[in-house]
Amino acid sequence: MTLYILKRLAIGIVTIWFIATATFIAMHLVPGNPLANEKATTEVIRANLERRYGLDKPVTEQYIIYMGNMLRGDFGIAFSEENRSVNDIIREHFPVSATLGVLALLFATLGGVLWGALTAIYRNRWPDYVIMFFVILGISVPSFVFAALSQWLILNLNQVTGSSILPVAGWGNFRYMLVPALVLGMSTMAYLTRMMRSSMLEVSNTDYIRTARAKGLSTTRIFIFHQLRNAILPVITVLGPAIAIITTGGFVVESVFAIPGLGRYFVQAVAQLDYTVIMGTTVFFGAFLVLMVILVDILYSFIDPRIRLQAEQ
Amino acid sequence: MNKAFAPALADFAPAPARQKMDTISRPSLSYWQDAWQRLKINKRALVSLYLVLGLLIFTLLGPILWNYDPALQDLDSISQAPSFSTTALFVDDPGIWEGVLLQESSTLPPVTGQSAVLGATRLNIEGTATTQYVRLSWEPVEGGAYYLVYRNDHQPESAEDLGLPLGQTLTARELSFEDRLQLQPQTYYYTIIASGGLREASDFATEAVELERAITVSQALERNLPATPGTRVELSAHPFGTDYLGRDLLARTMMGAQVSLFIGIAAPFIFVLLGVIYGGVSGYFGGKIDLLMMRFAEFVIALPFLLFMILFRIGFGIGPGESGIFPMLVALVLLSWPNVARIVRGQVLQLREEAFVQAARLLGANPAYLIFRHMIPNTMGLILVTLTFAIPMAIFTEAFLSFIGMGVAPPTPSWGSMSNEGIRSMLSTPHELLFPAFFISVTVLAFNLLGDGLRDALDSRMRSRE
């Protein structure tokens, strides 16, 4: 077990290092320059600015300095905003993205398990057809369309009822989070529903369910303690990738709903070619995702020992 | 004893020949024929197959049939709703309208008191009502100090439902109003209300006015149209409407389909091929090579996909607001092959141990024969299914990246970038978002359902339990 965790962590660290290096190289291949704006009017000012941000040093030295700083958890200073460190930006904007993401993940898993179980129970009857229709819709319609559509719906709803229970955009208390989180979790929910459905149907054909039924256990008991528990297992495996999808999906939802999250900030930083912010957020996002996937995998190996054995072989 | 049994030759007749007793009554089907039959039974898969074919025709033949420049801007027809035939009337340049003024000599109806203001009497339309201008005039109203003009797109039901307040006259002598505010060729309901100064009249007169699309002579000359006032001309129809620059949305949707489907189909083809080769080699040779190759594949899988798509774009030196179809393709290929490689490797590892492969090897088959005769045909179904599922993924990625402005940038249309442009005016002109979004959804849906059908038809082991 320890070996398994160590191995996963080692791959994870290499991945994060590679992400950081690739980001660094990509940044330096860009023909544009973050200082190529109205700030650097004369050569002297330009040289001074370059010295300040360490851009006058050779690339290898910059790389070493950057890596060293990153190991200490320091991502540098933002170019676009005077005297604002990238750490500050992440500290300010990441909690917003994380709150949204956690809520979306919650919706997606709860919804996915619930709908998936329902479709399996009512297999080939109308609840199954209705839910599966929406699942197909959820898989096929891009999230920005859902976002736009939900905004339009909220607007009309607010007009009809004459109230503003659900705000159209912005960030604040739970009322602001509800719809964006639903939109963000939508496609993941659809995938999980599909997965849960086939996994439930698979489990219902197993011997131990037949045995339980033969023992005379009640349907509810079999459903909750035998079927559901086993069927949920494969759903947990995709939670890692689901976190990645939801985090990056936040780029769209955050821009459509004008939510001050890190995803929206990242998109803006790319548009402004803000070196340090792009590098900082990429490495941060990358590290976060890699760690999440590892965490989910380790969690899964605790829940289902068969996976652990497979990995150690 | 009975009569002795003495058979004669005549007692024997040749039995009816039961021909082909040993042949199978059904024709034997090859794997692909069998798969095709199974696919044909699956209605959903068949419908989605037709949808895919239809989309391809739309993309490839559409621009030939609908020969319209997708980049042509027409600022006179911005954000038009879908329409099939549009004729426009040539009218003289509107010039300045003096309006209808009550003569100084004639007496105004007396202002009798605020409570007794009557609603405006019937409205007159001066000249022809066109999208260039609508000129209204009305009879003076007893007690009116000035008049308010409203416009609505439906028959007002109450005094609160008069629609857009267009303006008001300055004095009671002005008995006309010229409306030139964003006129569309539709029916408007104009309402004039007389105001006694403090209070508006409680009743109102509404007149429905149907507008005809019109082009002034000077506008026509700019567009090189032969213009004679009073004649009509057939304008280019826009079945999908136009966008915020007056570009034809149908032409743009077709052009966007070319970009979206090119990335959506070319990228999966390349990375599936790459994955098949990588996975095939890894699985066939096994051992140390396999271990090393799979470690590398696992590592690539661990890279956060969308972040790297954006990084690739930056690495290629494509600034914000520039189009990057090629880098997007390369990035998709470089980041997506490992999943295919893993699937193919697993299949090849399994096949290696199969009896028929062992037998072929025992008979002295060389590796090339084994790979091309046994391994690849047996993984073909799996590869096809993977490819079908990879296409919607790639289309989604393109749309997503273009939507956040990291993919295809204006003026090149793609469904994602068109949605990005359309979402800004979603509330007033929803068709600009709806058409590209609809096409993305239908394409992804069709490929997903086709993938499901193919999986059921080609590989019984992976069959979805539905």
PDB file of C-alpha atoms in Angstrom, chain A residues 1-11 298 308 311-313:
ATOM      1  CA  MET A   1       0.000   0.000   0.000  1.00  0.00           C
ATOM      2  CA  THR A   2       2.736   2.431   0.989  1.00  0.00           C
ATOM      3  CA  LEU A   3       4.602   1.499  -2.148  1.00  0.00           C
ATOM      4  CA  TYR A   4       1.537   2.225  -4.215  1.00  0.00           C
ATOM      5  CA  ILE A   5       1.043   5.653  -2.637  1.00  0.00           C
ATOM      6  CA  LEU A   6       4.740   6.487  -3.000  1.00  0.00           C
ATOM      7  CA  LYS A   7       4.711   5.478  -6.645  1.00  0.00           C
ATOM      8  CA  ARG A   8       1.671   7.600  -7.351  1.00  0.00           C
ATOM      9  CA  LEU A   9       3.182  10.559  -5.533  1.00  0.00           C
ATOM     10  CA  ALA A  10       6.447  10.218  -7.467  1.00  0.00           C
ATOM     11  CA  ILE A  11       4.614  10.290 -10.797  1.00  0.00           C
ATOM     12  CA  ILE A 298      -5.758   6.224  -3.065  1.00  0.00           C
ATOM     13  CA  ARG A 308      -4.728  -2.008  -4.909  1.00  0.00           C
ATOM     14  CA  ALA A 311      -1.740  -1.915  -9.112  1.00  0.00           C
ATOM     15  CA  GLU A 312       0.876  -3.716  -7.061  1.00  0.00           C
ATOM     16  CA  GLN A 313       1.122  -6.641  -9.424  1.00  0.00           C
TER      17      GLN A 313
END
